[in-house]
CSV table of C-alpha atoms in Angstrom, one decimal:
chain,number,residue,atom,x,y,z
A,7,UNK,CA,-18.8,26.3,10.8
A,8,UNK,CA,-22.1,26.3,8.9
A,9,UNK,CA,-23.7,23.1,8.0
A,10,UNK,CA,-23.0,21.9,4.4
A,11,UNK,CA,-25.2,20.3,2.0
A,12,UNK,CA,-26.3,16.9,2.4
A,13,UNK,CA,-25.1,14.9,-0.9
A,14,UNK,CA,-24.3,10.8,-1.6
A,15,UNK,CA,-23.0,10.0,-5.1
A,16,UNK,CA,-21.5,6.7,-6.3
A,17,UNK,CA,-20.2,5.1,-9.5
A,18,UNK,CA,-17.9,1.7,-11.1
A,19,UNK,CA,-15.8,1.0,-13.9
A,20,UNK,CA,-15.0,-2.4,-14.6
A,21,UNK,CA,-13.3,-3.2,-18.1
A,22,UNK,CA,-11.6,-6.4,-18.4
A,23,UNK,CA,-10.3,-5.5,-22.0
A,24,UNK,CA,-7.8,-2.6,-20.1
A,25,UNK,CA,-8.1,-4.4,-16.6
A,26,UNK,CA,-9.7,-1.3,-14.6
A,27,UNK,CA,-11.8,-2.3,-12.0
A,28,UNK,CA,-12.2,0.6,-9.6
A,29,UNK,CA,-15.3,2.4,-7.7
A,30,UNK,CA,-16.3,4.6,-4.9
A,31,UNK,CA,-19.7,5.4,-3.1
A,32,UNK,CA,-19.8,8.5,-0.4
A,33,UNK,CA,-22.4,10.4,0.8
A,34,UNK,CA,-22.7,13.1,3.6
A,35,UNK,CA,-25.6,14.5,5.8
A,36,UNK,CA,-23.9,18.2,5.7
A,37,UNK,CA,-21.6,17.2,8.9
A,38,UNK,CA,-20.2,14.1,8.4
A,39,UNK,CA,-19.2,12.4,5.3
A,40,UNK,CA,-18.8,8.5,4.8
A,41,UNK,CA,-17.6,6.5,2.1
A,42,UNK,CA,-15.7,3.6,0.6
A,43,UNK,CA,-13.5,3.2,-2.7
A,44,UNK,CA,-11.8,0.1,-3.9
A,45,UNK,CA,-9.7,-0.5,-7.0
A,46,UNK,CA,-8.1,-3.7,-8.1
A,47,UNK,CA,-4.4,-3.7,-7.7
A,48,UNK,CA,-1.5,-4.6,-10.5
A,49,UNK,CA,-0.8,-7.6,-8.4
A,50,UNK,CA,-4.1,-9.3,-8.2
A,51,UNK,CA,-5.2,-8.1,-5.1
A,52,UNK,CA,-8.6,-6.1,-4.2
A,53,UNK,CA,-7.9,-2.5,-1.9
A,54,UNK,CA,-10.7,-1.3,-0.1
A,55,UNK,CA,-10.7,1.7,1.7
A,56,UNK,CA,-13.7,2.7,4.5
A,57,UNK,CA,-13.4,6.1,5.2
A,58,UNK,CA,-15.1,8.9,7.5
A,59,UNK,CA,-14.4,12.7,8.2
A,60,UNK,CA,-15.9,15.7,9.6
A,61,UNK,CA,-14.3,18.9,11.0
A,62,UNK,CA,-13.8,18.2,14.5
A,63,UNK,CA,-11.6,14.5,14.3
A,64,UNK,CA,-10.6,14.5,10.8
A,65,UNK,CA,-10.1,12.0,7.9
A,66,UNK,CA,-9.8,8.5,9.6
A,67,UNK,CA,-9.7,5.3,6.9
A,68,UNK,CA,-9.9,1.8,7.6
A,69,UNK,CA,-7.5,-0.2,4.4
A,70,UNK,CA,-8.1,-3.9,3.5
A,71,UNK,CA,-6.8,-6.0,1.2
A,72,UNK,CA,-8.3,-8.8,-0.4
A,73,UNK,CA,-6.2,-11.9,-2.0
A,74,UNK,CA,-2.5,-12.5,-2.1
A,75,UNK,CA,-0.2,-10.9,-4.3
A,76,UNK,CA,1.0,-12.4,-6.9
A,77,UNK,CA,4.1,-11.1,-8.8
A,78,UNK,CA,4.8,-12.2,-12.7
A,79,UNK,CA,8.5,-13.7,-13.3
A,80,UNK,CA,11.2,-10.7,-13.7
A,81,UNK,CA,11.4,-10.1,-17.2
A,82,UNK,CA,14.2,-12.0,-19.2
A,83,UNK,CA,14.8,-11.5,-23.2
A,84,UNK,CA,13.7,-15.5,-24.6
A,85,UNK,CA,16.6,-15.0,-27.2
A,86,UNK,CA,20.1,-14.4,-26.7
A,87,UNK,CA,22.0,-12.8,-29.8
A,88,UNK,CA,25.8,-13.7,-30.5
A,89,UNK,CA,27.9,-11.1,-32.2
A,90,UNK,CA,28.0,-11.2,-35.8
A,91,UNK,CA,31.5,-10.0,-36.3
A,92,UNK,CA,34.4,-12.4,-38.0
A,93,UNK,CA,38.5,-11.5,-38.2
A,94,UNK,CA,39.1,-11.5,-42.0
A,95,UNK,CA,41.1,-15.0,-43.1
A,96,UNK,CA,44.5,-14.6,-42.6
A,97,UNK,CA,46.8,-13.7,-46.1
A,98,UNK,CA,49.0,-16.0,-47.2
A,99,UNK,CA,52.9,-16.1,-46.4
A,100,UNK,CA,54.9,-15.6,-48.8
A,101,UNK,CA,59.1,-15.7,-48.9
A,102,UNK,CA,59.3,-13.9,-52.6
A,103,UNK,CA,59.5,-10.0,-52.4
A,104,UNK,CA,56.6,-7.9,-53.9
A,105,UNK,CA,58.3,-6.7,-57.4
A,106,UNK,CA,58.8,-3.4,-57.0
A,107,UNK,CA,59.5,-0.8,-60.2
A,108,UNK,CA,63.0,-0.2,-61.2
A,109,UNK,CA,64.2,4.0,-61.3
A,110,UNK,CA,64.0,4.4,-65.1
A,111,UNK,CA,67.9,5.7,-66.2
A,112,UNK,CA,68.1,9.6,-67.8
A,113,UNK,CA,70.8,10.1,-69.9
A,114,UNK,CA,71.8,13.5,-70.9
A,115,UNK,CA,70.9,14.5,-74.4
A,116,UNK,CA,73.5,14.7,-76.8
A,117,UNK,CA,74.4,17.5,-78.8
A,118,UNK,CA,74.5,17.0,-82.8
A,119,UNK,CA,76.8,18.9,-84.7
């Protein structure tokens, strides 16, 4: 395998308004290339990775974490909302009968003579 091109970059973003804090630094002599990246976790802690590789062994890392973890309550709505519905009021009891209309009477017509 031909020798590659020797190279070492590195950067870091820290922003406290999103929470990113992250950042990695590698460089390589054309056989063998070294380098670390870290980030800060969601659960307070700080991951570190050391890494190595090269054609013949490989990508080996070494991970370490900084701090403990620390996980936020679970999440619980603060308010508990009763249902709004009420059973309509009863109607009153009554013994008289609802009136109801009579059948109108039809007598026949009556001839005049």
């Amino acid at each position: 395998k031909p020798k590659g091109i020797p190279y070492s970059f590195s950067y870091a973003i820290k922003d406290d308004y999103v929470g990113a804090d992250y950042g990695q630094a590698e460089k390589s002599n054309g056989e063998l290339v070294q380098g670390t990246y870290y980030v800060a976790l969601p659960d307070g802690r700080l991951q570190t990775v050391k890494y190595q590789a090269d054609h013949v062994v490989g990508y080996v890392a070494d991970v370490e974490y900084e701090g403990d973890a620390k996980h936020p309550p679970p999440y619980a709505p603060s308010v508990v909302y009763r249902p709004q519905y009420h059973a309509p009021a009863p109607l009153p009891y009554s013994t008289t009968e609802a009136p109801t209309e009579a059948p109108a009477t039809v007598y026949p017509a009556e001839a005049e003579a």
